[in-house]
Every structure is written in C-alpha cells, then in structure tokens.
Amino acid sequence: MPVAELKATVEDARQRTLALVADLDDTQMSVPLIEIVNPFLWELGHTAFFYEAFLLRALDGIEPLMDGADDLYNSFTVEHDSRWGLELPSREGTLQYMERVHQLTLERLDKVEPDAVATYLNLLAAFHEDMHGEAFTYMRQTLEYCAPDLGDLAVLAPATSEIGGGPFPGDVDIPGGVHQLGAPADQPFVFDNEKWAHPVEVDPFQIARAPVTNAELAEFVEAGAYKKRELWDYEGWVWLNRTGAQHPIYWTRSNDGGWQRRQFDRAVPLQEHAPASHINWFEADAFCTWAGRRLPTEAEWDLAASAVPSANGGGISQTKRRYAWGDDPPVPHQANLDSRSMGCVDVGAFAEGDSAFGCRQMVGNVWEWTASAFYPLPGYLVDHPYREYSAPWFGYRKVLKGGSWATRSRLAYLTYRNFFPPHRNDVVAGFRTCAA
C-alpha cells in the first residue's frame, strides 16, 4: 500500500473517531456502568493506546507516552467494570494524549518507508479504531443520544430513486459444492481468525434474497412468539425470562396501535421493508423456528455472498469474490456503509451490490447472524502483537457477516468475521434465513 494511502487511512480513522464524540457534553461523556458500553474517555484513550503499544513501542521501542497508560487502557488487563473507577485523564488530557500518539504515528510514516510488518500494524491499528468507531455509534443508540453529526466527513447517501427500495422477497437456489472458506494467502490484509482459505463441502440449499424485514418480524411478534416456550432454545428462553423482553429492543407501540422504534433519540415509524435490526441471535433463531426456516451456516452464507456459478450453471466455480459484486472496493451505489444513511434502508435497495447468485445486501445495512459458533479456521495462527483479538472468544460467540450501515467500507470485505455473544442486541444486526 502506498504511504500516502496508509496515512490517509490512519488520518480518516482518527477524524471519524473525534467526530463521533465531538458534540457530547461532559455529562453525556459520563455513562452508567452497563455491560455493553465503556466510559467514553476510556474508549477514546484505548484507541490511542493501541497505536502506542502495538505500533510505536513494538517497532521503535519508545518509552510510554503517558505514565500508567498500561494500567488504564490495556483492555485485557483492565476489567470492564473497573474502568468506571479509574483515575482517567480529563477530556482535554485524553485528547492531548490522542493527538500526541497520532502525530508520532504520522511522523513515523513520513520518516520510515513502511515494510510489510509496519504496513500491517498501521492498518491493524486503524481498523481497530474503525471498530471502536462503530461501537461509539452503538453506544449513542444505547444511551438515547442524538445521531452523531459527521459534518464534512459524511458522504451523502444516494437518493432512493437511484438505489431503489421496497421488499425483495423469495429465495435463491444455491447449487452447493466445494467452497473455499476463509481468506486467500494473497489477500492484502487479514485478521488472524480469517486464516486461511480451506475447502468446505456445502450441500445445495436455498437462501433468502434479502434479510428478514421489520414487517416480517412484526408478524412474529404479533403471533405472541415472545411468550411461546417451544420457539426458543434453552439459553434463549433463559434470556427472555431474565430480561422480560416482549418484542425487539427499541420497539414501542405507536398511538395508532402499530409499531414504532427508537432511532437514537427519536421515535420513528417502523420502516416496513427495512431489515430488522438490533436483533440478537436468540430472537433470530426463534423466528426461524416459528417460520419453519433456519439460519445459514457461516459456510453457506459465505458461499451465497462470494461464490460464482460454474460455467454450466450446475455448480460453483473456484472463483471467489472479495465483495458480493466483485473485487473492487464499495462505492455508494453498491452498499449502505460508512454511516452515510445513519440508519437502515429498504432491503430492496442497492441492486448494483447483488452477489453472483442474486442475494442482495450481503454487504452493509445490517450485520447478519449465522448459525455457526465462532471457532478458528484450519491454519489459524495467533497474530503478534494482538494476541487477544480472537483466541479468548472462541466457542460461545456466534459469527456475523457482511457489515452494517455503521461499518467502514474498508472493513466490509467478505472474509471478515465478526463475533458477538448471542444475547447482544445493541449491535446493528439482523439475519436472513434458509429453507429448512
């Protein structure tokens, strides 16, 4: 990657982070202790610490830039709940620390031509910051703050007249075959859990052309599904009884008896043809049981998104796309990414982003739950220095694919594997189904 492009990526990640919190006052920066958020000042400092620890110290052996930074910002030694009791720097002090680390990172790129290792570590740090940027967006939704104003960083979303809308019902037939799951060795950047592409035999299957919509999920809710034990697996039923959920989080009844949902700090009418979002794995699985459907496995989802039909149409070729539409990076008319829309659009939109098999929105709009637990692929190797990225989470978490409207487009390639515990409904996540 050219140095100029690498610098632009690092700079863009930092400017987006700052924009996501710039309008919050000091009271809003102080958040309650709940499982799914971090103190804003802690999370800001943590993103800068990542560059310092995993890039500047690792490559140049510099002395710590802040006394006690490791005891404040190392996410694997500082337990989540203890972060509220830390003596964190003030807002001004945090921003100064971030700026110092940022300038040293850029200066290093100016002075030293990055080799493969330095390029990887710069991208790792920038992509890590991108992930936290998406988390800041989730936090604002969770805390009922207004939508962030990205100002000049925002890229205007295409008009509905240009990208389409409405529903996109029906299934596509996928012939099955031997599919290469995981990242190829020549992919420019991979996280450790994407290593490496390996053959997986996938039987023929049918998968929905689009994610489940709000209208479809409303039928599930109106059928009393949140009270029917037979629809939920054991852990899902435990979650349901513990939380008392009777419908998706953020849904409330409107004055006319229908449904509305909270979008940041506003109640908005339920978008009938938009994908259901902020749905956890238990809810997705229960919907499938109710509908006589099932969630796709990770391999099935990946095949439907990235594979190409064989020349005779009876199978799949050995060609695998980096994105649903091909190998070129996303442009605004192909996928809902980068917070352009600041919310979901109809599942019928973005026909230009269809996969080779005709599946829509396999990239962007909502992350999609799969049936698969998060495990290492054959050939998995722990990455140095970020050894804790994947390994602690194997086993219980579920794999999500595809990215959401809040995901940065540079992270929305198809081999990327997201992973969350099945109870998490603060994530911009939905699902599509397969014929049982």
Short mmCIF file of C-alpha atoms in Angstrom, two decimals:
data_model
loop_
_atom_site.label_atom_id
_atom_site.label_comp_id
_atom_site.label_asym_id
_atom_site.label_seq_id
_atom_site.Cartn_x
_atom_site.Cartn_y
_atom_site.Cartn_z
CA MET A 1 0.00 0.00 0.00
CA PRO A 2 1.40 3.45 -0.89
CA VAL A 3 2.46 5.54 2.09
CA ALA A 4 0.02 8.31 1.16
CA GLU A 5 -2.89 5.87 1.21
CA LEU A 6 -1.75 4.42 4.52
CA LYS A 7 -1.50 7.88 6.08
CA ALA A 8 -4.93 8.78 4.72
CA THR A 9 -6.43 5.65 6.31
CA VAL A 10 -4.89 6.43 9.71
CA GLU A 11 -5.97 10.07 9.49
CA ASP A 12 -9.50 9.20 8.39
CA ALA A 13 -9.96 6.70 11.23
CA ARG A 14 -8.91 9.28 13.82
CA GLN A 15 -11.01 12.11 12.41
CA ARG A 16 -14.08 9.86 12.36
CA THR A 17 -13.50 8.88 16.00
CA LEU A 18 -13.28 12.50 17.09
CA ALA A 19 -16.38 13.45 15.09
CA LEU A 20 -18.41 10.70 16.76
CA VAL A 21 -18.00 12.30 20.19
CA ALA A 22 -17.36 15.98 19.41
CA ASP A 23 -20.90 17.15 20.22
CA LEU A 24 -21.21 15.32 23.55
CA ASP A 25 -21.05 17.46 26.68
CA ASP A 26 -19.24 16.36 29.82
CA THR A 27 -22.43 14.99 31.36
CA GLN A 28 -23.06 12.81 28.31
CA MET A 29 -19.46 11.59 28.38
CA SER A 30 -20.15 10.15 31.83
CA VAL A 31 -22.10 6.94 31.27
CA PRO A 32 -23.71 4.40 33.62
CA LEU A 33 -21.97 1.10 34.29
CA ILE A 34 -23.66 -1.34 31.95
CA GLU A 35 -22.27 -4.39 30.18
CA ILE A 36 -22.46 -3.14 26.61
CA VAL A 37 -20.76 0.26 26.89
CA ASN A 38 -17.47 1.71 28.09
CA PRO A 39 -16.76 5.14 29.55
CA PHE A 40 -16.25 7.41 26.55
CA LEU A 41 -12.96 8.78 27.89
CA TRP A 42 -11.67 5.26 28.47
CA GLU A 43 -12.57 4.12 24.98
CA LEU A 44 -11.01 7.20 23.39
CA GLY A 45 -7.78 6.70 25.31
CA HIS A 46 -7.79 3.00 24.48
CA THR A 47 -7.85 3.65 20.72
CA ALA A 48 -4.75 5.84 21.04
CA PHE A 49 -3.04 3.37 23.38
CA PHE A 50 -3.42 0.67 20.74
CA TYR A 51 -1.27 2.67 18.30
CA GLU A 52 1.27 3.39 21.02
CA ALA A 53 1.58 -0.16 22.33
CA PHE A 54 1.21 -2.22 19.16
CA LEU A 55 2.90 0.11 16.67
CA LEU A 56 5.21 2.71 18.20
CA ARG A 57 6.52 0.60 21.07
CA ALA A 58 6.56 -2.63 19.08
CA LEU A 59 8.56 -1.18 16.17
CA ASP A 60 10.62 1.57 17.78
CA GLY A 61 10.80 0.62 21.43
CA ILE A 62 9.71 4.07 22.60
CA GLU A 63 9.11 4.78 26.26
CA PRO A 64 5.45 5.05 27.36
CA LEU A 65 3.95 8.38 26.37
CA MET A 66 1.79 8.59 29.49
CA ASP A 67 2.58 7.42 32.99
CA GLY A 68 0.36 4.48 33.86
CA ALA A 69 -1.17 4.15 30.39
CA ASP A 70 -0.90 0.35 30.51
CA ASP A 71 -2.81 0.28 33.80
CA LEU A 72 -5.55 2.44 32.32
CA TYR A 73 -6.09 1.36 28.73
CA ASN A 74 -4.99 -2.25 28.24
CA SER A 75 -8.35 -3.91 27.62
CA PHE A 76 -7.15 -7.37 28.61
CA THR A 77 -5.70 -6.42 31.98
CA VAL A 78 -8.22 -3.74 32.92
CA GLU A 79 -11.53 -5.48 33.58
CA HIS A 80 -14.64 -3.91 32.10
CA ASP A 81 -16.40 -2.94 35.32
CA SER A 82 -13.23 -1.49 36.85
CA ARG A 83 -12.97 1.11 34.08
CA TRP A 84 -15.51 3.31 35.86
CA GLY A 85 -13.26 3.58 38.91
CA LEU A 86 -10.05 4.54 37.10
CA GLU A 87 -8.47 7.96 37.52
CA LEU A 88 -8.62 8.73 33.81
CA PRO A 89 -7.20 11.92 32.34
CA SER A 90 -9.65 14.75 31.78
CA ARG A 91 -11.29 15.20 28.43
CA GLU A 92 -8.60 17.73 27.48
CA GLY A 93 -5.85 15.43 28.71
CA THR A 94 -7.29 12.47 26.80
CA LEU A 95 -7.47 14.45 23.56
CA GLN A 96 -3.90 15.68 24.06
CA TYR A 97 -2.69 12.10 24.53
CA MET A 98 -4.57 11.02 21.41
CA GLU A 99 -3.05 13.86 19.39
CA ARG A 100 0.49 13.10 20.57
CA VAL A 101 0.20 9.44 19.61
CA HIS A 102 -1.41 10.37 16.30
CA GLN A 103 1.31 12.82 15.33
CA LEU A 104 4.07 10.33 16.18
CA THR A 105 2.30 7.72 14.06
CA LEU A 106 2.12 10.07 11.07
CA GLU A 107 5.69 11.27 11.57
CA ARG A 108 6.91 7.69 11.54
CA LEU A 109 5.24 7.14 8.19
CA ASP A 110 6.97 10.27 6.85
CA LYS A 111 10.41 9.24 8.09
CA VAL A 112 10.48 5.48 7.60
CA GLU A 113 9.26 3.68 4.49
CA PRO A 114 6.89 1.08 5.94
CA ASP A 115 7.80 -2.53 5.29
CA ALA A 116 5.21 -5.32 5.31
CA VAL A 117 5.17 -5.53 9.11
CA ALA A 118 4.81 -1.77 9.62
CA THR A 119 2.08 -1.60 6.98
CA TYR A 120 0.20 -4.40 8.69
CA LEU A 121 0.48 -2.80 12.14
CA ASN A 122 -0.66 0.61 10.88
CA LEU A 123 -3.68 -0.99 9.22
CA LEU A 124 -4.37 -3.13 12.28
CA ALA A 125 -4.43 -0.03 14.49
CA ALA A 126 -6.61 1.94 12.05
CA PHE A 127 -9.06 -0.93 11.61
CA HIS A 128 -9.17 -1.40 15.38
CA GLU A 129 -10.10 2.27 15.65
CA ASP A 130 -12.76 1.77 12.97
CA MET A 131 -14.30 -0.99 15.10
CA HIS A 132 -14.43 1.32 18.09
CA GLY A 133 -15.96 3.99 15.89
CA GLU A 134 -18.80 1.62 15.13
CA ALA A 135 -19.03 0.87 18.85
CA PHE A 136 -19.34 4.62 19.58
CA THR A 137 -22.33 4.65 17.22
CA TYR A 138 -23.90 1.72 19.09
CA MET A 139 -23.26 3.48 22.39
CA ARG A 140 -25.08 6.60 21.25
CA GLN A 141 -28.08 4.46 20.31
CA THR A 142 -27.96 2.56 23.61
CA LEU A 143 -27.75 5.75 25.66
CA GLU A 144 -30.51 7.51 23.68
CA TYR A 145 -28.21 10.26 22.44
CA CYS A 146 -28.85 12.09 19.19
CA ALA A 147 -27.34 10.79 15.97
CA PRO A 148 -23.74 11.89 15.51
CA ASP A 149 -23.05 14.79 13.18
CA LEU A 150 -20.14 13.76 10.98
CA GLY A 151 -20.01 17.10 9.20
CA ASP A 152 -17.59 17.17 6.30
CA LEU A 153 -16.66 13.53 6.95
CA ALA A 154 -20.12 12.37 5.90
CA VAL A 155 -20.64 11.09 2.39
CA LEU A 156 -24.16 11.82 1.23
CA ALA A 157 -26.30 8.73 0.76
CA PRO A 158 -27.64 8.16 -2.76
CA ALA A 159 -31.29 9.07 -3.27
CA THR A 160 -33.88 6.30 -3.08
CA SER A 161 -34.69 6.98 -6.72
CA GLU A 162 -31.13 5.95 -7.55
CA ILE A 163 -30.76 2.85 -5.37
CA GLY A 164 -34.33 1.53 -5.24
CA GLY A 165 -36.26 0.26 -2.24
CA GLY A 166 -39.21 -1.80 -1.13
CA PRO A 167 -39.23 -5.53 -0.34
CA PHE A 168 -37.15 -8.20 -2.06
CA PRO A 169 -38.91 -11.49 -1.26
CA GLY A 170 -38.10 -15.04 -2.25
CA ASP A 171 -35.21 -17.47 -2.16
CA VAL A 172 -32.34 -18.22 -4.49
CA ASP A 173 -31.17 -21.75 -5.21
CA ILE A 174 -27.51 -22.33 -4.42
CA PRO A 175 -26.10 -25.45 -6.06
CA GLY A 176 -23.57 -26.23 -3.37
CA GLY A 177 -20.14 -27.71 -3.94
CA VAL A 178 -16.64 -27.31 -2.57
CA HIS A 179 -16.26 -23.74 -1.32
CA GLN A 180 -13.10 -22.03 -0.10
CA LEU A 181 -13.98 -20.62 3.33
CA GLY A 182 -11.53 -18.09 4.75
CA ALA A 183 -9.07 -15.61 3.31
CA PRO A 184 -6.70 -16.49 0.46
CA ALA A 185 -2.99 -16.15 1.14
CA ASP A 186 -2.65 -13.23 -1.29
CA GLN A 187 -5.32 -11.07 0.38
CA PRO A 188 -3.76 -7.68 1.24
CA PHE A 189 -4.88 -7.68 4.89
CA VAL A 190 -6.39 -10.37 7.08
CA PHE A 191 -7.21 -10.73 10.75
CA ASP A 192 -5.97 -13.87 12.44
CA ASN A 193 -9.38 -15.56 12.52
CA GLU A 194 -9.67 -15.35 8.71
CA LYS A 195 -6.65 -17.64 8.18
CA TRP A 196 -6.82 -19.47 5.90
CA ALA A 197 -8.95 -20.42 2.92
CA HIS A 198 -9.75 -24.12 3.07
CA PRO A 199 -12.19 -26.38 1.19
CA VAL A 200 -15.61 -26.92 2.74
CA GLU A 201 -18.21 -29.21 1.20
CA VAL A 202 -21.57 -27.42 1.14
CA ASP A 203 -24.79 -29.20 0.16
CA PRO A 204 -27.28 -27.45 -2.15
CA PHE A 205 -29.53 -25.03 -0.25
CA GLN A 206 -31.99 -22.19 -0.63
CA ILE A 207 -31.32 -18.83 0.99
CA ALA A 208 -33.43 -15.68 1.18
CA ARG A 209 -32.61 -13.00 -1.34
CA ALA A 210 -32.71 -10.38 1.43
CA PRO A 211 -32.66 -10.12 5.22
CA VAL A 212 -35.83 -10.52 7.28
CA THR A 213 -37.75 -7.24 7.31
CA ASN A 214 -39.45 -5.33 10.09
CA ALA A 215 -42.82 -6.28 8.60
CA GLU A 216 -41.95 -9.98 8.75
CA LEU A 217 -40.65 -9.68 12.28
CA ALA A 218 -43.80 -7.80 13.33
CA GLU A 219 -45.87 -10.84 12.32
CA PHE A 220 -43.68 -12.95 14.60
CA VAL A 221 -44.22 -10.52 17.47
CA GLU A 222 -47.98 -10.25 16.91
CA ALA A 223 -48.21 -14.06 16.95
CA GLY A 224 -47.15 -13.97 20.60
CA ALA A 225 -43.80 -15.55 19.84
CA TYR A 226 -42.07 -13.97 22.82
CA LYS A 227 -44.34 -15.98 25.12
CA LYS A 228 -44.09 -19.37 23.37
CA ARG A 229 -41.51 -21.61 25.02
CA GLU A 230 -41.46 -24.04 22.10
CA LEU A 231 -39.89 -21.45 19.80
CA TRP A 232 -36.83 -20.74 21.94
CA ASP A 233 -33.78 -22.81 22.75
CA TYR A 234 -32.86 -23.20 26.41
CA GLU A 235 -30.46 -20.27 26.62
CA GLY A 236 -32.81 -18.08 24.62
CA TRP A 237 -35.67 -18.82 26.99
CA VAL A 238 -33.43 -18.01 29.96
CA TRP A 239 -32.51 -14.69 28.32
CA LEU A 240 -36.17 -13.97 27.60
CA ASN A 241 -37.25 -14.56 31.18
CA ARG A 242 -34.31 -12.66 32.63
CA THR A 243 -34.95 -9.57 30.51
CA GLY A 244 -38.73 -9.74 30.24
CA ALA A 245 -38.49 -8.93 26.53
CA GLN A 246 -41.84 -8.98 24.71
CA HIS A 247 -40.64 -7.54 21.41
CA PRO A 248 -37.36 -6.34 19.86
CA ILE A 249 -35.45 -3.76 21.82
CA TYR A 250 -36.29 -0.17 20.81
CA TRP A 251 -39.78 -1.17 19.55
CA THR A 252 -42.77 0.53 21.19
CA ARG A 253 -46.45 0.86 20.33
CA SER A 254 -47.45 3.96 18.41
CA ASN A 255 -50.66 5.90 19.06
CA ASP A 256 -52.43 4.09 16.22
CA GLY A 257 -51.67 0.68 17.72
CA GLY A 258 -48.88 -0.11 15.30
CA TRP A 259 -45.17 -0.23 15.97
CA GLN A 260 -42.50 2.43 16.08
CA ARG A 261 -38.84 2.17 17.04
CA ARG A 262 -36.33 4.43 18.67
CA GLN A 263 -33.61 5.66 16.33
CA PHE A 264 -31.05 7.35 18.57
CA ASP A 265 -33.14 9.93 20.47
CA ARG A 266 -36.26 9.91 18.27
CA ALA A 267 -39.24 7.63 17.88
CA VAL A 268 -39.77 6.91 14.18
CA PRO A 269 -42.39 4.83 12.36
CA LEU A 270 -41.28 1.26 11.78
CA GLN A 271 -39.84 1.00 8.28
CA GLU A 272 -41.86 -1.90 6.92
CA HIS A 273 -39.35 -3.01 4.29
CA ALA A 274 -36.14 -2.20 6.16
CA PRO A 275 -34.25 -5.12 7.67
CA ALA A 276 -35.00 -5.92 11.27
CA SER A 277 -32.04 -4.63 13.29
CA HIS A 278 -30.79 -4.77 16.86
CA ILE A 279 -31.95 -8.39 16.92
CA ASN A 280 -29.96 -10.90 18.93
CA TRP A 281 -29.14 -14.46 17.93
CA PHE A 282 -31.80 -15.94 20.21
CA GLU A 283 -34.50 -13.85 18.56
CA ALA A 284 -33.26 -14.75 15.09
CA ASP A 285 -33.22 -18.45 15.94
CA ALA A 286 -36.73 -18.29 17.45
CA PHE A 287 -38.06 -16.52 14.36
CA CYS A 288 -36.62 -19.28 12.19
CA THR A 289 -38.32 -21.95 14.32
CA TRP A 290 -41.62 -20.07 14.07
CA ALA A 291 -41.30 -19.60 10.31
CA GLY A 292 -40.13 -23.15 9.57
CA ARG A 293 -36.80 -21.81 8.38
CA ARG A 294 -33.23 -21.84 9.71
CA LEU A 295 -30.18 -19.59 9.90
CA PRO A 296 -27.47 -20.18 7.31
CA THR A 297 -24.17 -21.61 8.44
CA GLU A 298 -21.14 -19.40 8.00
CA ALA A 299 -20.04 -21.51 5.02
CA GLU A 300 -23.47 -21.25 3.36
CA TRP A 301 -23.64 -17.50 3.90
CA ASP A 302 -20.13 -17.03 2.56
CA LEU A 303 -20.82 -19.17 -0.50
CA ALA A 304 -24.02 -17.27 -1.33
CA ALA A 305 -22.17 -13.97 -0.96
CA SER A 306 -18.81 -14.61 -2.59
CA ALA A 307 -19.01 -17.62 -4.91
CA VAL A 308 -19.63 -17.52 -8.66
CA PRO A 309 -21.73 -20.07 -10.59
CA SER A 310 -19.80 -22.51 -12.74
CA ALA A 311 -19.84 -22.06 -16.50
CA ASN A 312 -22.58 -24.67 -16.96
CA GLY A 313 -24.65 -23.21 -14.11
CA GLY A 314 -24.76 -26.52 -12.28
CA GLY A 315 -22.26 -25.78 -9.55
CA ILE A 316 -19.81 -23.21 -8.30
CA SER A 317 -16.55 -22.14 -9.85
CA GLN A 318 -13.31 -21.79 -7.92
CA THR A 319 -13.57 -18.01 -8.29
CA LYS A 320 -14.28 -16.24 -5.02
CA ARG A 321 -15.14 -12.55 -4.86
CA ARG A 322 -13.75 -10.16 -2.26
CA TYR A 323 -17.12 -8.35 -2.22
CA ALA A 324 -20.54 -9.55 -3.32
CA TRP A 325 -20.32 -7.67 -6.64
CA GLY A 326 -16.66 -8.39 -7.42
CA ASP A 327 -13.21 -7.41 -6.24
CA ASP A 328 -13.45 -3.62 -6.42
CA PRO A 329 -13.99 -1.75 -3.11
CA PRO A 330 -17.51 -0.49 -2.31
CA VAL A 331 -18.91 2.68 -3.85
CA PRO A 332 -22.02 4.45 -2.52
CA HIS A 333 -24.41 2.86 -5.05
CA GLN A 334 -23.49 -0.70 -4.04
CA ALA A 335 -23.90 -0.86 -0.27
CA ASN A 336 -25.13 1.04 2.79
CA LEU A 337 -21.87 1.65 4.68
CA ASP A 338 -19.82 4.39 6.36
CA SER A 339 -22.84 5.85 8.23
CA ARG A 340 -23.97 7.55 5.04
CA SER A 341 -27.65 6.92 5.77
CA MET A 342 -27.30 6.96 9.58
CA GLY A 343 -29.76 4.06 9.59
CA CYS A 344 -31.14 1.15 7.61
CA VAL A 345 -32.63 1.38 4.13
CA ASP A 346 -35.14 -0.97 2.48
CA VAL A 347 -33.94 -4.48 1.69
CA GLY A 348 -34.78 -3.95 -1.98
CA ALA A 349 -32.19 -1.19 -2.33
CA PHE A 350 -28.70 -1.48 -3.82
CA ALA A 351 -29.31 -3.92 -6.67
CA GLU A 352 -25.87 -2.98 -8.00
CA GLY A 353 -24.40 -4.75 -4.98
CA ASP A 354 -26.05 -8.13 -5.61
CA SER A 355 -23.98 -11.29 -5.34
CA ALA A 356 -23.44 -13.53 -8.35
CA PHE A 357 -26.32 -15.72 -7.16
CA GLY A 358 -28.69 -12.76 -6.74
CA CYS A 359 -28.55 -12.19 -2.98
CA ARG A 360 -28.96 -8.53 -2.04
CA GLN A 361 -27.22 -6.55 0.70
CA MET A 362 -24.70 -9.20 1.65
CA VAL A 363 -22.54 -6.15 2.36
CA GLY A 364 -23.79 -3.32 4.59
CA ASN A 365 -27.15 -2.28 6.07
CA VAL A 366 -27.12 -4.87 8.90
CA TRP A 367 -24.68 -7.44 10.19
CA GLU A 368 -26.19 -10.90 9.70
CA TRP A 369 -26.17 -13.64 12.30
CA THR A 370 -25.19 -17.11 11.15
CA ALA A 371 -25.91 -20.45 12.80
CA SER A 372 -22.19 -21.01 13.35
CA ALA A 373 -20.29 -20.64 16.59
CA PHE A 374 -17.05 -18.66 16.37
CA TYR A 375 -14.16 -21.10 16.06
CA PRO A 376 -10.71 -20.89 14.46
CA LEU A 377 -10.35 -21.96 10.86
CA PRO A 378 -7.76 -24.58 9.89
CA GLY A 379 -4.41 -22.82 9.67
CA TYR A 380 -5.31 -20.28 12.35
CA LEU A 381 -2.26 -18.61 13.85
CA VAL A 382 -2.33 -16.11 16.69
CA ASP A 383 -1.24 -12.72 15.41
CA HIS A 384 1.56 -10.88 17.13
CA PRO A 385 1.22 -8.47 18.85
CA TYR A 386 -2.61 -8.52 19.13
CA ARG A 387 -2.78 -11.99 20.60
CA GLU A 388 -6.12 -11.45 22.30
CA TYR A 389 -8.14 -10.40 19.25
CA SER A 390 -9.80 -13.77 18.64
CA ALA A 391 -8.47 -16.53 20.88
CA PRO A 392 -10.32 -15.63 24.11
CA TRP A 393 -13.67 -15.63 22.34
CA PHE A 394 -13.69 -18.96 20.51
CA GLY A 395 -16.54 -21.32 21.32
CA TYR A 396 -19.56 -19.42 22.65
CA ARG A 397 -19.86 -16.37 20.43
CA LYS A 398 -21.68 -16.52 17.09
CA VAL A 399 -20.31 -15.46 13.71
CA LEU A 400 -21.84 -12.42 11.99
CA LYS A 401 -21.09 -11.46 8.41
CA GLY A 402 -21.46 -8.60 5.98
CA GLY A 403 -21.19 -5.32 7.90
CA SER A 404 -23.79 -2.71 8.85
CA TRP A 405 -24.59 0.83 7.79
CA ALA A 406 -22.15 1.97 10.51
CA THR A 407 -19.27 -0.23 9.31
CA ARG A 408 -16.41 1.41 7.46
CA SER A 409 -16.28 0.27 3.85
CA ARG A 410 -12.63 -0.73 4.21
CA LEU A 411 -13.74 -3.40 6.72
CA ALA A 412 -16.67 -4.71 4.71
CA TYR A 413 -14.83 -7.39 2.73
CA LEU A 414 -16.49 -10.80 2.79
CA THR A 415 -13.87 -12.86 4.61
CA TYR A 416 -14.17 -10.55 7.64
CA ARG A 417 -15.65 -12.45 10.59
CA ASN A 418 -17.43 -10.50 13.30
CA PHE A 419 -18.38 -12.28 16.51
CA PHE A 420 -20.66 -11.44 19.42
CA PRO A 421 -22.35 -13.30 22.28
CA PRO A 422 -25.83 -14.47 21.27
CA HIS A 423 -27.64 -12.17 23.73
CA ARG A 424 -26.22 -8.92 22.32
CA ASN A 425 -28.94 -6.76 20.78
CA ASP A 426 -27.14 -3.43 20.84
CA VAL A 427 -25.35 -4.34 17.61
CA VAL A 428 -26.81 -3.26 14.25
CA ALA A 429 -27.52 -6.89 13.44
CA GLY A 430 -30.29 -8.73 11.64
CA PHE A 431 -30.45 -12.01 9.76
CA ARG A 432 -31.59 -13.80 6.64
CA THR A 433 -32.98 -17.31 6.55
CA CYS A 434 -32.61 -20.55 4.65
CA ALA A 435 -35.24 -23.10 3.70
CA ALA A 436 -35.26 -25.80 6.37
#
